[in-house]
């Protein structure tokens, strides 16, 4: 289970509260969507979970491991896909994947099986021997996705994962997210694409100005909203009222 | 000109992170950070003071032989040579490998506008490099000689124009170099080898000129000339690089019109070369650049064998291999790290290589009779290379925007240390082999030397590497747009060198004091123990710093 407790983070001299005392729980087997307008605090929250930003206050637990108290143990269960696929552009694709597998200590036969599986799903096999510097944005995105799947993470956390992916890869990624969730893993992702969230997520949180303004399943969100049709309407209503 | 100025402003703002700095000085933690860096820099002052007071003695020596203008030539020549040699890498990186080129090239700008702007921003760095070297010379001369206001005015002009000619020469050399090495396939390798050859050729050229000019003045009436002509040495030795000579002559001939003429000549030639450089850039810059930004793919898809999927290694070995691959495949890194450990030992023996047979034989005998000393100096030299190779002192800075990978993966700080030290040792091994070669050429390599230099050299590279890593882990420079910024224009390198030099100096002094008292093999063992012990102590500190930095970066 992923548990965020009273999480806060501010920038500057505490003037700008990027994340303001948020708490939530995500259960195993859940796809959790994290929605909000630009600058709402989505990426800041995600960065705190994966160890890129130290929270000012609050705690983050993954399976009762405090992410900031025992980072090595927690990180070995987490995989992160950032919003910009920045990777070592002088390495070859396969070298990068092997590097990641070495760090997670994945045995040779298992890594081969997983790498080959995802290379085929994302159709990247042809380029895997090339230097990453020669990849397009989408290809880098796929490489980062594959590298994040090598260790079969307990928590799969993605920041705007659909940006830059072609329709087929985007579809495949959604399938993989569903598959991970069926295996009892947690999938936590942020997105702007409301249809994706609406169709894919078991539960959704809407964050605005650092505060969670709505949390629940699609049905629960509908009940609290006047505009009961689409997530888009609920989203607009909630974020505009703030 | 307006456009060049706009580009320069943007570049400087970006390079020195001026906007971010304004934010930084508001934050208390950052202020503490800045203060620690200032203290670290201040710790370099004692060494600097020693050097400067040594300079004062050199002035007295020149004064005694009636050639005090030589003192000025030494300072100016030294500054210009440093700009020329370091300039080659700076220029290559700034003009050809910086990431802003992707934005600048598609804009409606002429090549000379891009080059002009990059030149001016490099110039700012060069002033920062040159001032600590040149100022002591100018000030010591000014204070010890009875000078008038004209001296200080000419000095201002000299300081302002000193980096221009050498930086223009570097720019021209690099632009043609890149133009003619811009040929598909393995151009990175071609360029690295070319770079090493270029540097060696430049040095050989300088040494040849020097030996010619030295021979020219040693004739029968040399002593007579020395007494009657107070600028004879400057005019003879200055031939090596005439602009330095003009500047030195202008500052030493204040009283007559020739002083004015020399400074005018110096300024005019500087300006002229600058415009020639701009003129040439319009013709060759893009030819070396276009195609350079593209990364070639194999087209048919590079073959990946089954073994490639099954290659597994321990985490620290994976980190070391990643470091080495990145070093080898990034030309600027390769030239600085491996290029450095190859060039430095070769350059050290070049003067002997070019000298006459008699002096080589003399040196060979000298070395043969002092084998122990050769071994000790060899160890010191390799240990020093452990800092000069820049591998550890920029290891985190080189991660740049990829730092998120290191921070989100479950990497034990111990593996970080072991892996990164291992990568430095691999680079060091290349240096050790080249040193063996150089020593063998001088007939000073023995079997015992191979073992002592190899083992103690590598043992000594560990603590010096750790010192560099502590500095770099404490304040990694992650926001850079061209790789040179991470490697050479990184203050961490300078701070590590300062601290590392003190460490080596301390051990060297100890060895020197012990030499007459105890057996040399006991000294070797003592040195080995010091290396091992300090490695362990530094390791503990380093582990804490890495843990702290990786968690707290924002």
Short mmCIF file of C-alpha atoms in Angstrom, two decimals, chain B residues 91-351:
data_model
loop_
_atom_site.label_atom_id
_atom_site.label_comp_id
_atom_site.label_asym_id
_atom_site.label_seq_id
_atom_site.Cartn_x
_atom_site.Cartn_y
_atom_site.Cartn_z
CA UNK B 91 36.47 26.62 -28.04
CA UNK B 92 35.73 23.14 -29.34
CA UNK B 93 33.18 22.54 -26.63
CA UNK B 94 31.58 25.97 -26.69
CA UNK B 95 31.40 26.33 -30.48
CA UNK B 96 30.57 22.77 -31.43
CA UNK B 97 29.12 20.76 -28.55
CA UNK B 98 26.90 23.12 -26.57
CA UNK B 99 23.22 22.39 -26.52
CA UNK B 100 22.12 25.94 -27.38
CA UNK B 101 23.33 25.32 -30.94
CA UNK B 102 20.11 23.46 -31.61
CA UNK B 103 18.29 26.73 -30.95
CA UNK B 104 20.81 29.13 -32.47
CA UNK B 105 21.47 27.43 -35.80
CA UNK B 106 17.86 27.53 -37.06
CA UNK B 107 17.60 31.24 -36.15
CA UNK B 108 18.35 33.76 -38.91
CA UNK B 109 21.86 34.41 -37.60
CA UNK B 110 25.11 34.54 -39.52
CA UNK B 111 27.86 32.14 -38.45
CA UNK B 112 30.04 35.06 -37.43
CA UNK B 113 27.32 36.35 -35.12
CA UNK B 114 27.11 33.01 -33.31
CA UNK B 115 30.89 32.65 -33.19
CA UNK B 116 31.35 36.29 -32.16
CA UNK B 117 28.94 35.89 -29.26
CA UNK B 118 30.47 32.62 -28.12
CA UNK B 119 33.93 34.16 -28.40
CA UNK B 120 32.99 37.06 -26.14
CA UNK B 121 31.48 34.81 -23.47
CA UNK B 122 34.56 32.59 -23.56
CA UNK B 123 36.65 35.72 -23.17
CA UNK B 124 34.96 36.37 -19.83
CA UNK B 125 36.12 32.94 -18.62
CA UNK B 126 39.60 33.64 -19.93
CA UNK B 127 39.82 36.86 -17.91
CA UNK B 128 38.93 34.87 -14.79
CA UNK B 129 41.67 32.35 -15.67
CA UNK B 130 44.30 34.90 -16.66
CA UNK B 131 43.90 37.55 -13.95
CA UNK B 132 45.26 35.46 -11.03
CA UNK B 133 48.30 34.66 -13.19
CA UNK B 134 49.03 37.98 -14.83
CA UNK B 135 48.13 40.44 -12.06
CA UNK B 136 50.94 39.38 -9.67
CA UNK B 137 53.50 39.94 -12.45
CA UNK B 138 52.11 43.36 -13.32
CA UNK B 139 51.76 44.47 -9.71
CA UNK B 140 55.16 43.20 -8.55
CA UNK B 141 56.86 44.90 -11.49
CA UNK B 142 54.88 48.08 -10.93
CA UNK B 143 55.73 48.28 -7.24
CA UNK B 144 59.38 47.28 -7.46
CA UNK B 145 60.17 49.47 -10.46
CA UNK B 146 59.78 53.18 -10.45
CA UNK B 147 56.81 53.49 -12.81
CA UNK B 148 54.44 56.31 -13.69
CA UNK B 149 50.73 56.43 -14.41
CA UNK B 150 51.41 55.46 -18.00
CA UNK B 151 52.49 51.99 -16.81
CA UNK B 152 49.14 51.32 -15.19
CA UNK B 153 47.29 52.60 -18.25
CA UNK B 154 49.30 50.37 -20.57
CA UNK B 155 48.78 47.51 -18.10
CA UNK B 156 45.02 47.91 -18.33
CA UNK B 157 45.20 47.70 -22.09
CA UNK B 158 47.53 44.70 -21.85
CA UNK B 159 45.26 42.83 -19.47
CA UNK B 160 42.24 43.59 -21.61
CA UNK B 161 43.85 42.39 -24.83
CA UNK B 162 46.01 39.57 -23.47
CA UNK B 163 43.57 36.67 -24.11
CA UNK B 164 42.32 37.93 -27.47
CA UNK B 165 45.11 36.84 -29.85
CA UNK B 166 45.59 33.35 -28.36
CA UNK B 167 41.84 32.76 -28.16
CA UNK B 168 41.48 33.85 -31.80
CA UNK B 169 44.26 31.46 -32.79
CA UNK B 170 42.57 28.63 -30.86
CA UNK B 171 39.27 29.50 -32.55
CA UNK B 172 40.78 29.48 -36.02
CA UNK B 173 42.68 26.23 -35.38
CA UNK B 174 39.59 24.53 -33.99
CA UNK B 175 37.28 25.74 -36.77
CA UNK B 176 39.57 24.34 -39.45
CA UNK B 177 40.19 21.21 -37.40
CA UNK B 178 36.45 20.56 -37.09
CA UNK B 179 35.88 21.46 -40.72
CA UNK B 180 38.29 18.81 -41.94
CA UNK B 181 37.42 16.12 -39.42
CA UNK B 182 33.69 16.37 -40.07
CA UNK B 183 33.61 13.14 -41.99
CA UNK B 184 30.99 10.54 -41.03
CA UNK B 185 31.59 7.43 -39.01
CA UNK B 186 34.14 7.60 -36.24
CA UNK B 187 34.65 11.34 -36.14
CA UNK B 188 34.75 11.46 -32.34
CA UNK B 189 37.72 9.12 -32.26
CA UNK B 190 39.37 10.93 -35.15
CA UNK B 191 38.97 14.22 -33.33
CA UNK B 192 40.37 12.93 -30.06
CA UNK B 193 43.47 11.52 -31.70
CA UNK B 194 43.72 14.69 -33.77
CA UNK B 195 43.46 16.77 -30.62
CA UNK B 196 46.29 14.90 -28.88
CA UNK B 197 48.47 15.25 -31.98
CA UNK B 198 47.56 18.95 -32.31
CA UNK B 199 48.59 19.68 -28.72
CA UNK B 200 51.86 17.78 -29.07
CA UNK B 201 52.65 19.51 -32.38
CA UNK B 202 51.95 22.92 -30.83
CA UNK B 203 54.26 22.15 -27.93
CA UNK B 204 56.99 20.78 -30.19
CA UNK B 205 56.67 23.92 -32.31
CA UNK B 206 57.03 26.12 -29.23
CA UNK B 207 60.04 24.17 -27.98
CA UNK B 208 61.73 24.33 -31.40
CA UNK B 209 61.27 28.10 -31.51
CA UNK B 210 62.62 28.36 -27.99
CA UNK B 211 65.72 26.36 -28.72
CA UNK B 212 66.35 28.37 -31.90
CA UNK B 213 66.00 31.65 -30.04
CA UNK B 214 68.18 30.42 -27.20
CA UNK B 215 70.89 29.33 -29.60
CA UNK B 216 70.71 32.68 -31.35
CA UNK B 217 71.60 34.68 -28.28
CA UNK B 218 74.43 32.50 -27.06
CA UNK B 219 77.24 33.95 -29.14
CA UNK B 220 80.49 35.69 -28.32
CA UNK B 221 79.25 39.17 -27.65
CA UNK B 222 76.13 37.98 -25.83
CA UNK B 223 77.48 39.13 -22.48
CA UNK B 224 78.30 42.49 -23.89
CA UNK B 225 74.78 42.83 -25.30
CA UNK B 226 73.31 41.71 -22.03
CA UNK B 227 74.97 44.59 -20.23
CA UNK B 228 74.28 47.27 -22.79
CA UNK B 229 70.78 46.34 -23.88
CA UNK B 230 68.17 45.90 -21.17
CA UNK B 231 65.61 44.29 -23.49
CA UNK B 232 67.88 41.88 -25.38
CA UNK B 233 66.46 38.81 -23.63
CA UNK B 234 62.88 39.84 -24.23
CA UNK B 235 63.53 40.56 -27.87
CA UNK B 236 65.34 37.27 -28.38
CA UNK B 237 63.08 34.94 -26.42
CA UNK B 238 59.88 36.83 -27.24
CA UNK B 239 60.12 35.56 -30.81
CA UNK B 240 58.35 32.47 -29.46
CA UNK B 241 55.14 34.50 -29.39
CA UNK B 242 55.67 38.08 -30.66
CA UNK B 243 52.45 39.59 -29.20
CA UNK B 244 53.68 38.80 -25.68
CA UNK B 245 56.94 40.50 -26.57
CA UNK B 246 55.18 43.64 -27.81
CA UNK B 247 53.17 43.93 -24.60
CA UNK B 248 56.27 43.38 -22.44
CA UNK B 249 58.27 45.93 -24.44
CA UNK B 250 55.53 48.54 -24.23
CA UNK B 251 55.38 48.22 -20.43
CA UNK B 252 59.15 48.39 -20.08
CA UNK B 253 59.71 51.29 -22.50
CA UNK B 254 57.42 53.82 -20.90
CA UNK B 255 59.72 56.77 -21.30
CA UNK B 256 60.01 56.84 -25.05
CA UNK B 257 57.66 56.66 -27.99
CA UNK B 258 58.45 52.98 -28.65
CA UNK B 259 56.37 52.04 -25.58
CA UNK B 260 53.34 53.69 -27.11
CA UNK B 261 54.04 52.16 -30.50
CA UNK B 262 54.36 48.67 -29.07
CA UNK B 263 51.08 48.88 -27.18
CA UNK B 264 49.37 50.23 -30.29
CA UNK B 265 50.82 47.37 -32.29
CA UNK B 266 49.62 44.88 -29.67
CA UNK B 267 46.09 46.31 -29.65
CA UNK B 268 45.88 46.72 -33.42
CA UNK B 269 47.01 43.15 -34.14
CA UNK B 270 44.57 41.82 -31.53
CA UNK B 271 41.68 43.62 -33.20
CA UNK B 272 42.84 42.61 -36.65
CA UNK B 273 43.09 38.91 -35.73
CA UNK B 274 39.66 39.09 -34.13
CA UNK B 275 38.16 40.31 -37.39
CA UNK B 276 40.10 37.75 -39.42
CA UNK B 277 38.69 35.07 -37.10
CA UNK B 278 35.15 36.40 -37.65
CA UNK B 279 35.73 36.55 -41.40
CA UNK B 280 36.91 32.95 -41.47
CA UNK B 281 34.08 31.80 -39.22
CA UNK B 282 31.55 32.93 -41.81
CA UNK B 283 33.16 30.52 -44.24
CA UNK B 284 34.08 27.47 -42.20
CA UNK B 285 32.04 27.39 -38.99
CA UNK B 286 28.88 25.79 -40.33
CA UNK B 287 30.84 23.30 -42.43
CA UNK B 288 32.34 21.84 -39.29
CA UNK B 289 29.12 22.08 -37.34
CA UNK B 290 26.33 20.79 -39.54
CA UNK B 291 26.22 17.05 -39.32
CA UNK B 292 28.06 17.33 -36.05
CA UNK B 293 24.83 17.70 -34.12
CA UNK B 294 23.31 14.65 -35.68
CA UNK B 295 24.03 11.30 -34.17
CA UNK B 296 24.39 8.65 -36.79
CA UNK B 297 22.44 5.45 -36.56
CA UNK B 298 23.49 2.26 -38.12
CA UNK B 299 20.52 2.45 -40.50
CA UNK B 300 19.94 -1.25 -40.73
CA UNK B 301 19.80 -1.44 -36.95
CA UNK B 302 22.94 -2.23 -35.05
CA UNK B 303 23.15 -5.89 -34.31
CA UNK B 304 22.37 -6.98 -30.81
CA UNK B 305 23.50 -10.45 -29.93
CA UNK B 306 21.92 -12.79 -27.47
CA UNK B 307 24.81 -12.27 -25.02
CA UNK B 308 24.00 -8.57 -24.91
CA UNK B 309 20.76 -9.35 -23.13
CA UNK B 310 22.45 -11.57 -20.62
CA UNK B 311 25.36 -9.42 -19.64
CA UNK B 312 24.99 -8.93 -15.93
CA UNK B 313 27.44 -7.36 -13.54
CA UNK B 314 27.60 -6.13 -9.97
CA UNK B 315 26.11 -2.67 -9.42
CA UNK B 316 29.46 -0.95 -8.84
CA UNK B 317 30.95 -2.54 -11.96
CA UNK B 318 27.87 -1.39 -13.91
CA UNK B 319 28.42 2.17 -12.63
CA UNK B 320 32.13 2.07 -13.52
CA UNK B 321 31.42 0.77 -17.02
CA UNK B 322 28.74 3.39 -17.57
CA UNK B 323 31.21 6.08 -16.51
CA UNK B 324 33.92 4.78 -18.82
CA UNK B 325 31.55 4.50 -21.80
CA UNK B 326 30.32 8.05 -21.25
CA UNK B 327 33.92 9.30 -20.93
CA UNK B 328 35.08 7.58 -24.07
CA UNK B 329 32.07 8.53 -26.18
CA UNK B 330 31.93 12.22 -25.22
CA UNK B 331 34.87 13.86 -27.03
CA UNK B 332 35.27 16.68 -24.51
CA UNK B 333 35.37 14.23 -21.59
CA UNK B 334 37.74 11.93 -23.41
CA UNK B 335 40.15 14.74 -24.24
CA UNK B 336 40.14 16.03 -20.70
CA UNK B 337 40.44 12.73 -18.88
CA UNK B 338 42.25 10.12 -20.94
CA UNK B 339 43.72 12.80 -23.22
CA UNK B 340 45.16 14.46 -20.13
CA UNK B 341 46.80 11.35 -18.71
CA UNK B 342 48.34 10.62 -22.10
CA UNK B 343 49.50 14.14 -22.90
CA UNK B 344 50.99 15.12 -19.54
CA UNK B 345 53.62 12.32 -19.31
CA UNK B 346 54.56 12.77 -22.97
CA UNK B 347 54.90 16.53 -22.64
CA UNK B 348 57.17 16.02 -19.62
CA UNK B 349 59.75 14.16 -21.66
CA UNK B 350 59.39 16.20 -24.85
CA UNK B 351 62.11 18.72 -23.95
#
